[in-house]
Short mmCIF file of C-alpha atoms and ligand atoms in Angstrom, two decimals:
data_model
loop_
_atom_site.label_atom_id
_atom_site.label_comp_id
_atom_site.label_asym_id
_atom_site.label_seq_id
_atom_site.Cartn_x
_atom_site.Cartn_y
_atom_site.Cartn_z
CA UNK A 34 21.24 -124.87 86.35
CA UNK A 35 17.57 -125.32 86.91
CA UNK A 36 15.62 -122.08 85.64
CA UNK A 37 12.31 -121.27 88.08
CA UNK A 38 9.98 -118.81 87.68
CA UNK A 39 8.65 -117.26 91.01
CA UNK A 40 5.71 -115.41 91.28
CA UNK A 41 5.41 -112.73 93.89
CA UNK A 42 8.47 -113.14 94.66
CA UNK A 43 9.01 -110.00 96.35
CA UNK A 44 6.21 -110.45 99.02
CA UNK A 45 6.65 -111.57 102.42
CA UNK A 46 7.16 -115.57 101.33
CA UNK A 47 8.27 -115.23 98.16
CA UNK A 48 11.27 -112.79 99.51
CA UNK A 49 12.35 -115.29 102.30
CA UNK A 50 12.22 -118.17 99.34
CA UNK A 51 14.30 -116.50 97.04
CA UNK A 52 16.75 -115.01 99.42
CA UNK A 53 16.81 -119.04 101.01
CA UNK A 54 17.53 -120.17 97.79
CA UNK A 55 20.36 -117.76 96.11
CA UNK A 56 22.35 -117.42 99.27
CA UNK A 57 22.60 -120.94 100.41
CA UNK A 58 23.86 -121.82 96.68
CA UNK A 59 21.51 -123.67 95.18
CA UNK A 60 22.12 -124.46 91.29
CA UNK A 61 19.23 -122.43 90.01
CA UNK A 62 18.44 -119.05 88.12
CA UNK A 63 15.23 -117.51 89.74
CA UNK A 64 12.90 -114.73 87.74
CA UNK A 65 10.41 -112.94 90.16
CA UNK A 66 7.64 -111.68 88.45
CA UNK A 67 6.12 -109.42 90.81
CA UNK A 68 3.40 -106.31 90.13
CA UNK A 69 4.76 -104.67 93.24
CA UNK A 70 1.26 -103.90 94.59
CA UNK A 71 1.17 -102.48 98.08
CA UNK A 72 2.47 -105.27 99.42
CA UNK A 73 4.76 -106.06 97.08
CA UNK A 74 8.95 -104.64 97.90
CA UNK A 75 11.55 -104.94 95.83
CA UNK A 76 14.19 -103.87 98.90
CA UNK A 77 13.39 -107.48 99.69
CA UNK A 78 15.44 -108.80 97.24
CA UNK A 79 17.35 -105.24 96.09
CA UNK A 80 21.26 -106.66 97.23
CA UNK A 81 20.69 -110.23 95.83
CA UNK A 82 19.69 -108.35 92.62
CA UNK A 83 22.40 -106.34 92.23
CA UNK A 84 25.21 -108.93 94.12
CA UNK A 85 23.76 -112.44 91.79
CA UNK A 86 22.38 -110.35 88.85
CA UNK A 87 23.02 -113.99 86.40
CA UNK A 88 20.91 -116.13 89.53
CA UNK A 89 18.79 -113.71 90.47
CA UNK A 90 16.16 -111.41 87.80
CA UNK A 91 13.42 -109.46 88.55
CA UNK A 92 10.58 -108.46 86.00
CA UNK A 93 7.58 -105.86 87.28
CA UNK A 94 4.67 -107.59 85.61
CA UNK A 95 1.12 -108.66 86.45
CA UNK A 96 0.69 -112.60 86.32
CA UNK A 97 -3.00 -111.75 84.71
CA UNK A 98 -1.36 -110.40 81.62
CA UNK A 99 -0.65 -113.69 79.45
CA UNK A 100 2.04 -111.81 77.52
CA UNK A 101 4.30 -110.95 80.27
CA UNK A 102 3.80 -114.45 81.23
CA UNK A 103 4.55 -116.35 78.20
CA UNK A 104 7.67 -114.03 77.90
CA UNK A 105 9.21 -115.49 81.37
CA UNK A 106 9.06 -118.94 79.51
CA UNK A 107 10.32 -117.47 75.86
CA UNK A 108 12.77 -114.81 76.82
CA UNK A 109 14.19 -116.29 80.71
CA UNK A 110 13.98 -119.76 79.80
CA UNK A 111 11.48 -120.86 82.73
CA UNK A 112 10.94 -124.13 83.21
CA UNK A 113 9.44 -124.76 86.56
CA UNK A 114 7.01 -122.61 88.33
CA UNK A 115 6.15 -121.56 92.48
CA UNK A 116 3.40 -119.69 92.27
CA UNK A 117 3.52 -117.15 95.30
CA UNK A 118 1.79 -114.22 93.61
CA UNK A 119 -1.58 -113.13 95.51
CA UNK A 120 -3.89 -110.88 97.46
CA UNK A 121 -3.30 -112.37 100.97
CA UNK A 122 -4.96 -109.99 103.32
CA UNK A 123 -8.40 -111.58 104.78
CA UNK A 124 -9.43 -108.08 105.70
CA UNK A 125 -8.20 -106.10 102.46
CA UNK A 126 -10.78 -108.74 100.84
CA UNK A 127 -13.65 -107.42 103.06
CA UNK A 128 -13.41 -104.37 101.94
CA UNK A 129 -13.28 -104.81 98.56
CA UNK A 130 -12.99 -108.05 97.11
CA UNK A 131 -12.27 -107.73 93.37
CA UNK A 132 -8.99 -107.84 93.21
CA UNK A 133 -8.47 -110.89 95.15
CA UNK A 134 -10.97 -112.82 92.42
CA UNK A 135 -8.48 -110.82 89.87
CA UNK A 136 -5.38 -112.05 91.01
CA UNK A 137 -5.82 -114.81 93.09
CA UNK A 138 -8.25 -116.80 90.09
CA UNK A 139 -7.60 -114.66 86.79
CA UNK A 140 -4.48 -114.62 87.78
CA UNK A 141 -3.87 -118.32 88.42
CA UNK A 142 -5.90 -119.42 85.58
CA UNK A 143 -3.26 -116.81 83.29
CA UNK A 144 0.08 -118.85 84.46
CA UNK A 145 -1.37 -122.51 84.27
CA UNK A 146 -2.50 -121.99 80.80
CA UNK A 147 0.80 -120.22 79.99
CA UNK A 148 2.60 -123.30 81.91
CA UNK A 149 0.76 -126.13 80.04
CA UNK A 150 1.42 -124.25 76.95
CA UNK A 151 5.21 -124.20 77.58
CA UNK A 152 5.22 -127.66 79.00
CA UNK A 153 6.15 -126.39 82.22
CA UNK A 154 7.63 -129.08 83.87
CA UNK A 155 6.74 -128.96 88.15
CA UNK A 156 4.57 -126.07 89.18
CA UNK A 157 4.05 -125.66 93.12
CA UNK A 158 0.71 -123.60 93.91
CA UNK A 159 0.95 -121.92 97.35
CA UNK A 160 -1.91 -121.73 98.78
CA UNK A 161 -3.74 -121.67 102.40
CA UNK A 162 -5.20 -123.98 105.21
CA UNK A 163 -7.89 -120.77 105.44
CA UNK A 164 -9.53 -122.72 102.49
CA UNK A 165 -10.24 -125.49 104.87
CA UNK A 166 -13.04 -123.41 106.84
CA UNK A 167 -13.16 -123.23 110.73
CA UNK A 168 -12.51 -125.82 113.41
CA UNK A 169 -14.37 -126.65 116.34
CA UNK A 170 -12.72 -125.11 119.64
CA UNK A 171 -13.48 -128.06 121.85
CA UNK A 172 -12.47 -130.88 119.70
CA UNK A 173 -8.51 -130.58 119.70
CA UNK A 174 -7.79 -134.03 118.21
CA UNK A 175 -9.46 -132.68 114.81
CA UNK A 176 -7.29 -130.76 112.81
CA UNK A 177 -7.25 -129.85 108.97
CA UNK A 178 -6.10 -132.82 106.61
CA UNK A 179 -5.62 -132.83 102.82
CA UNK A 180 -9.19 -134.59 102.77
CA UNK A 181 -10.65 -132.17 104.77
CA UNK A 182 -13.40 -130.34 102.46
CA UNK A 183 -13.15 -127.22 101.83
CA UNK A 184 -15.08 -124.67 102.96
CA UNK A 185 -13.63 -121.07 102.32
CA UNK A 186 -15.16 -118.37 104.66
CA UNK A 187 -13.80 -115.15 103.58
CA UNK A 188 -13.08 -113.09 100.43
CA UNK A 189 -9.75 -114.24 100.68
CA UNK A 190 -9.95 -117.98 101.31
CA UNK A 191 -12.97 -118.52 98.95
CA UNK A 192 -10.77 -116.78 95.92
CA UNK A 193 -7.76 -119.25 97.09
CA UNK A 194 -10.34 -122.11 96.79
CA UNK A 195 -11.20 -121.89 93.34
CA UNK A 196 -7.78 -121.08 92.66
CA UNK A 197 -6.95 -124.83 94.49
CA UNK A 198 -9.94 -126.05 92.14
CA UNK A 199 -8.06 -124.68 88.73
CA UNK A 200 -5.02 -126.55 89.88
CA UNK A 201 -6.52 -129.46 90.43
CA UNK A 202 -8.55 -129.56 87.34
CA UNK A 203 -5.23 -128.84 85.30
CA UNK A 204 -3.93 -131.85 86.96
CA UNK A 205 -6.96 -134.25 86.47
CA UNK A 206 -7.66 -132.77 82.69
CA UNK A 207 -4.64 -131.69 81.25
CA UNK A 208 -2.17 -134.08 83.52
CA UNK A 209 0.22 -131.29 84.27
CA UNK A 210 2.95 -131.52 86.84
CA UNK A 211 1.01 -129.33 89.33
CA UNK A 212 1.20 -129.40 93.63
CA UNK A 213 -0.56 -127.89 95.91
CA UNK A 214 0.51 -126.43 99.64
CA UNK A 215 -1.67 -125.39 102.50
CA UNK A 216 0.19 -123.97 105.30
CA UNK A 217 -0.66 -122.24 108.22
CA UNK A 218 0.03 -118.61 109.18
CA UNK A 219 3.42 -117.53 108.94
CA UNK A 220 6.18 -115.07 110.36
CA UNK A 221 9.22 -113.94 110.13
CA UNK A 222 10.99 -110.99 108.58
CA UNK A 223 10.05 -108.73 105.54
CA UNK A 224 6.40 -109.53 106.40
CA UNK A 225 4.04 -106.15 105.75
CA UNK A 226 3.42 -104.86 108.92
CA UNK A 227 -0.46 -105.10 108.42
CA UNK A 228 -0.49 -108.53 109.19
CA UNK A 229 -0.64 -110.04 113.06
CA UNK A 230 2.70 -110.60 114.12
CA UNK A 231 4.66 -107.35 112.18
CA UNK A 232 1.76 -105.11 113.44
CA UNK A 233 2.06 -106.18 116.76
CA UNK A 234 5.69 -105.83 116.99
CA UNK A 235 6.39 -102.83 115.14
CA UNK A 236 2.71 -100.52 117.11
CA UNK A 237 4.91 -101.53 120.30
CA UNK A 238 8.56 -99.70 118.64
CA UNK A 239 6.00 -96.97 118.12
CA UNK A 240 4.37 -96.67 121.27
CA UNK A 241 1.03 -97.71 119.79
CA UNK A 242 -1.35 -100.55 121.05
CA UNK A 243 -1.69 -104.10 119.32
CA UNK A 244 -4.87 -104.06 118.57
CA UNK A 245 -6.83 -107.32 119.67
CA UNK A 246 -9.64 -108.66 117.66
CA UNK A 247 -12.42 -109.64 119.48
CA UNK A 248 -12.22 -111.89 122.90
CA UNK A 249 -8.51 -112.92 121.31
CA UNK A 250 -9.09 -116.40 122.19
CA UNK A 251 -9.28 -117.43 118.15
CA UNK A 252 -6.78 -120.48 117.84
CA UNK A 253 -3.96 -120.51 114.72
CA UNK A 254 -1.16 -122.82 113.83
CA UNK A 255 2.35 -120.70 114.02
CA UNK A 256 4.77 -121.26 111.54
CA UNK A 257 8.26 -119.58 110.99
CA UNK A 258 8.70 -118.55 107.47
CA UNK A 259 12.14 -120.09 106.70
CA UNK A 260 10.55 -123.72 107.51
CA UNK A 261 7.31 -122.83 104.74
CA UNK A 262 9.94 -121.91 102.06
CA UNK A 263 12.29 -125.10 103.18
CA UNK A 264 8.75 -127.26 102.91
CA UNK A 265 8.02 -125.38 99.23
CA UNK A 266 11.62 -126.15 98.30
CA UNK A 267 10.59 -130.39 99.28
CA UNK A 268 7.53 -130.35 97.43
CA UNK A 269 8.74 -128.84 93.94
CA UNK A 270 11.88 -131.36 94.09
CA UNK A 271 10.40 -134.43 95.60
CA UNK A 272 6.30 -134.13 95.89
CA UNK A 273 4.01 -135.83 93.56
CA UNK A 274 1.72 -134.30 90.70
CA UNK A 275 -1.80 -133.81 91.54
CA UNK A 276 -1.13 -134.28 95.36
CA UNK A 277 -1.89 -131.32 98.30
CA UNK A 278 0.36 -131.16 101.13
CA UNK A 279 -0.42 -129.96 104.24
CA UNK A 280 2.50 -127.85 106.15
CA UNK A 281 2.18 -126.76 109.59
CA UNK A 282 3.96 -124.79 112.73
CA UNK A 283 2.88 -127.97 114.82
CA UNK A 284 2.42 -124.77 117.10
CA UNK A 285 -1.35 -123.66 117.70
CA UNK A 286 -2.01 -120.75 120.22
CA UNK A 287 -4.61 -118.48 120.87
CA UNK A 288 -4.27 -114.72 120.24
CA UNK A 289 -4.52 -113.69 123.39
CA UNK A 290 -0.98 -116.77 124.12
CA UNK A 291 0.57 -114.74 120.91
CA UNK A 292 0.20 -111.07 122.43
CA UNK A 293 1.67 -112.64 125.86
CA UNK A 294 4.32 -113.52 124.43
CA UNK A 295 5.30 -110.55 122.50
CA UNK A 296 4.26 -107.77 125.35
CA UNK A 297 6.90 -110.10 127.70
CA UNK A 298 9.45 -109.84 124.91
CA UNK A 299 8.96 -106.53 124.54
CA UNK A 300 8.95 -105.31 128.50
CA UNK A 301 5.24 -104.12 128.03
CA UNK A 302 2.04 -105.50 129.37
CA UNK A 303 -1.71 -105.72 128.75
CA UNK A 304 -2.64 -102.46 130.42
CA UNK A 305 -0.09 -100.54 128.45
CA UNK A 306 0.11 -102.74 124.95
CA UNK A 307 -3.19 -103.99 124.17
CA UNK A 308 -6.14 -102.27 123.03
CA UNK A 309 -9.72 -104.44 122.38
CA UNK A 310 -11.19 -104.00 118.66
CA UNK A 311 -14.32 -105.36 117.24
CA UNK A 312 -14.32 -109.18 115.80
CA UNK A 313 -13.66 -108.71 111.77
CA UNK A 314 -16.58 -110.61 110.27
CA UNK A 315 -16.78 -114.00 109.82
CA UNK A 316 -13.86 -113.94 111.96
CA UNK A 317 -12.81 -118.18 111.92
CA UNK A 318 -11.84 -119.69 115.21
CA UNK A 319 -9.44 -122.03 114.60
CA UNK A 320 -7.45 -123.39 112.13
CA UNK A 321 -4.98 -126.83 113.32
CA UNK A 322 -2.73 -128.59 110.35
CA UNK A 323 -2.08 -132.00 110.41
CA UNK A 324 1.07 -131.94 108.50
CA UNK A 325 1.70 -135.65 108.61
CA UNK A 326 1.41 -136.42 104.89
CA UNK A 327 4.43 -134.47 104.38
CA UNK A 328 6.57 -135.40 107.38
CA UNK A 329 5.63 -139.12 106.06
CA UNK A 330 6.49 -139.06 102.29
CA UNK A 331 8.59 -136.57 101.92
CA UNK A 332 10.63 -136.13 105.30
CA UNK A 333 10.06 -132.60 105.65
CA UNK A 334 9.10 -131.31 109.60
CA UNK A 335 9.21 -127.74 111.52
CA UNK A 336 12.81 -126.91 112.19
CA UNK A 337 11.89 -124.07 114.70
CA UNK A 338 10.19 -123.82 117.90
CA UNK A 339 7.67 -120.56 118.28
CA UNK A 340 9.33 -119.03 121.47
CA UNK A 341 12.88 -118.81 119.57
CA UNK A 342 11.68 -117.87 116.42
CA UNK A 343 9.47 -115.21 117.34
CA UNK A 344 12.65 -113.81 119.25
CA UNK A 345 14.57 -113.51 116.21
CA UNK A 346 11.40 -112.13 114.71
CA UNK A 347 11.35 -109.19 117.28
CA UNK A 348 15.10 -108.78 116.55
CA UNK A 349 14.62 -108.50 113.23
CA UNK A 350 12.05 -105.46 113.13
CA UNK A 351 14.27 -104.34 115.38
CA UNK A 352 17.36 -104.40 113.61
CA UNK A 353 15.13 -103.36 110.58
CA UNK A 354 13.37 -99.88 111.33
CA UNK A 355 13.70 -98.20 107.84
CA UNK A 356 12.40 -100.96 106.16
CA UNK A 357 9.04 -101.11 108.18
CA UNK A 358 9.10 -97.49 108.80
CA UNK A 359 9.07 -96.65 105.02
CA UNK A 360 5.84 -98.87 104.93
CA UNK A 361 4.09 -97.90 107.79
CA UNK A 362 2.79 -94.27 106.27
CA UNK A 363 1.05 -92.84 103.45
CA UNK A 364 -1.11 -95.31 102.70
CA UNK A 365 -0.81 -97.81 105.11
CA UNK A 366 -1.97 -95.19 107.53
CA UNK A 367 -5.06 -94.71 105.54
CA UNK A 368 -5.85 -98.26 105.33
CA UNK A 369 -4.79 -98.39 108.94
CA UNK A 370 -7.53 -95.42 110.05
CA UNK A 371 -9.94 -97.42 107.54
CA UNK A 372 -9.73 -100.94 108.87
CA UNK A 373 -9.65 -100.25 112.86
CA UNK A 374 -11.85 -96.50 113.06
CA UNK A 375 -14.45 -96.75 115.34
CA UNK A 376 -13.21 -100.43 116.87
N1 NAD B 140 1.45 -115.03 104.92
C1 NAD B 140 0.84 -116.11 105.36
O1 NAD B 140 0.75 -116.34 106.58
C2 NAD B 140 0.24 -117.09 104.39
C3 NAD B 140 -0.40 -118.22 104.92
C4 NAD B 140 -0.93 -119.16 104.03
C5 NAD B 140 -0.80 -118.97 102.67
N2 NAD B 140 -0.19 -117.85 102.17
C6 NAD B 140 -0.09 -117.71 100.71
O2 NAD B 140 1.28 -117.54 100.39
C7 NAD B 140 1.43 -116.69 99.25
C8 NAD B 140 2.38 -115.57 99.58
O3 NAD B 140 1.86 -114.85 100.71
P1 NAD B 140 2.60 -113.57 101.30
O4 NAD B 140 2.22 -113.48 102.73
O5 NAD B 140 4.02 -113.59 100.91
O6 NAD B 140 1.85 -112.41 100.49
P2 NAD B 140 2.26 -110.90 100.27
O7 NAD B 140 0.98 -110.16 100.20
O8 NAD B 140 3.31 -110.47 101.24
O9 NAD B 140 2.97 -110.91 98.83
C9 NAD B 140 2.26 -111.11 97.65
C10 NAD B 140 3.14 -110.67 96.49
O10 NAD B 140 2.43 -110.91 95.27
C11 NAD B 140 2.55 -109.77 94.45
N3 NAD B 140 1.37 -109.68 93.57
C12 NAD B 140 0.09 -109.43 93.95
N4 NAD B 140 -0.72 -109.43 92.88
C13 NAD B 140 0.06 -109.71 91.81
C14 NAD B 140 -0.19 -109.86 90.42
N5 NAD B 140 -1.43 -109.72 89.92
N6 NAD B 140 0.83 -110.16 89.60
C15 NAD B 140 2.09 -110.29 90.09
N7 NAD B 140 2.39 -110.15 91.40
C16 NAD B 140 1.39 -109.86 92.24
C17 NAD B 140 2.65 -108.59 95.41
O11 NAD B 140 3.25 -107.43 94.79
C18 NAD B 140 3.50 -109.18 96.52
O12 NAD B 140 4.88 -109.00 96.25
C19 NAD B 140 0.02 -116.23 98.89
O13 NAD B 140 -0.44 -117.00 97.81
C20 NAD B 140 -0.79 -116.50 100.14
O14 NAD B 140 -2.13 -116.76 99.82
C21 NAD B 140 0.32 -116.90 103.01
#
């Protein structure tokens, strides 16, 4: 039995890629090592803990503390590494972007030293097409490759670069077993109800307004969250060190397309559902994958098309009030007031 550690693995993605892994039976102990920071939930994972307790630990810890990370290695036998663990909000980060430098560098700079120390043998870095920049809106054939340069324009996305840089430096200098991913933006269930999709949703159970950011016309790549942690799973079994794979919804839409689709789903409309905020700064326009590399050498592609997956999406946050409605106070309401007063 293969022995991973996974970091953040009781956020959004790193939920959904634990709970893929231990209840489709794959031959492998998983330790989360997760801070729990606002984002973080441990009724994610909570049954699989307490149904699999010798597949499945979990260890509250920061990955910036090299002790607690050594000891995943030393006292759970860790030998391979997907390294979830971050600050992922772009507009937590323009507020206050310290902790995202913390984390998202600190942090990463903490487990590969630990890792190379411990002869770590694969180590998968998730990280984010967002470090690729901003594409032109009128040039559709141009899309975000692993070449691409990157050019980070937020908080967020420039502490995800450097993070991308340490990785690759520990590859080139040190020859460790590293990979990178860039995917696009993802949904699904158990994601925190501050980001685009969740919020949507869940303001319309409430009888609140989505709020729209700008003239909604910026342009993402969709991707459902079980095909990311299926493409994670690919790369840490089959993908090659020092290589950054590019993984993708093959499903770009506009915000405004998004909203559309969820106000049909959910029997409201624009007059009713939608309220116009102010552009967040630096907003980018559009982000497109080209996830060929992948597809190409190691045979993974998108399982799910957008307008079925986002209807099990909607289902789920249906089916799953007290788990967003536990979030969605305290302070997520005062972060909410914060981020959208006087929009
Ligand atoms: N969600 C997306 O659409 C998306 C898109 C591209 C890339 N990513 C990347 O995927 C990864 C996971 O994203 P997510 O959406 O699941 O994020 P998330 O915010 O839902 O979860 C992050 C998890 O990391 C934990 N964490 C934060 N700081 C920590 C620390 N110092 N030590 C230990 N644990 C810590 C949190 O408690 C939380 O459980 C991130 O690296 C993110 O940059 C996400």
């Amino acid at each position: 039995m293969r022995t991973i550690l996974v970091t953040g693995g009781a956020g959004f993605i790193g939920a959904n890629f634990v709970r893929m892994l231990i209840e489709r039976g794959e031959d492998v102990k998983l330790v989360v090592l997760d801070k729990l920071t606002y984002a973080g939930n441990l009724g994610n994972i909570n049954d699989l803990l307490a149904s699999q307790p010798e597949r499945l630990v979990f260890v509250k810890g920061d990955i910036c503390d090299g002790d607690v990370v050594q000891a995943m290695f030393d006292d759970h036998g860790c030998r391979e590494v997907v390294h979830f663990a971050a600050e992922s909000h772009v507009d937590r980060s323009i507020l206050s972007s310290s902790p995202f430098i913390q984390t998202n560098v600190v942090g990463t700079q903490v487990l590969l030293d630990v890792a190379k120390s411990k002869n770590a043998e694969r180590f998968v870095h998730v990280s984010t097409d967002e470090v690729y920049g901003s594409l032109p809106e009128d040039k559709p054939e141009i899309k975000f490759a692993e070449e691409t340069p990157m050019a980070p324009n937020s908080p967020y996305s420039a502490s995800k670069a450097a993070s991308d840089c340490l990785v690759r430096a520990y590859f080139h200098t040190f020859h460790m077993p590293v990979m990178m991913t860039r995917c696009s933006n993802n949904y699904g269930p158990y994601q925190f109800p501050e980001k685009a999709l969740p919020l949507f949703i869940t303001n319309l159970m409430q009888g609140m307004k989505i709020p729209l950011y700008g003239d909604g016309l910026n342009i993402r790549d969709w991707l459902y969250v079980e095909d990311h942690c299926q493409a994670i799973w690919t790369v840490l079994n089959k993908g090659k060190a020092g290589e950054v794979y590019n993984i993708g919804g093959n499903n770009e839409m506009t915000n405004r397309a998004i909203v559309d689709t969820i106000l049909r789903e959910m029997g409201s409309n624009w007059d009713d559902g939608v309220q116009y905020v102010k552009d967040r700064p630096g907003h980018d326009r559009r982000y497109a994958i080209d996830a060929g590399k992948i597809k190409r050498e190691l045979g993974w592609e998108p399982r799910h098309r957008f307008h079925t997956a986002i209807k099990k999406t909607i289902q789920w946050y249906k089916d799953h009030q007290d788990w967003w409605r536990a979030i969605k106070n305290g302070e997520y309401l005062k972060y909410y007031q914060t981020q959208y007063a006087g929009r």
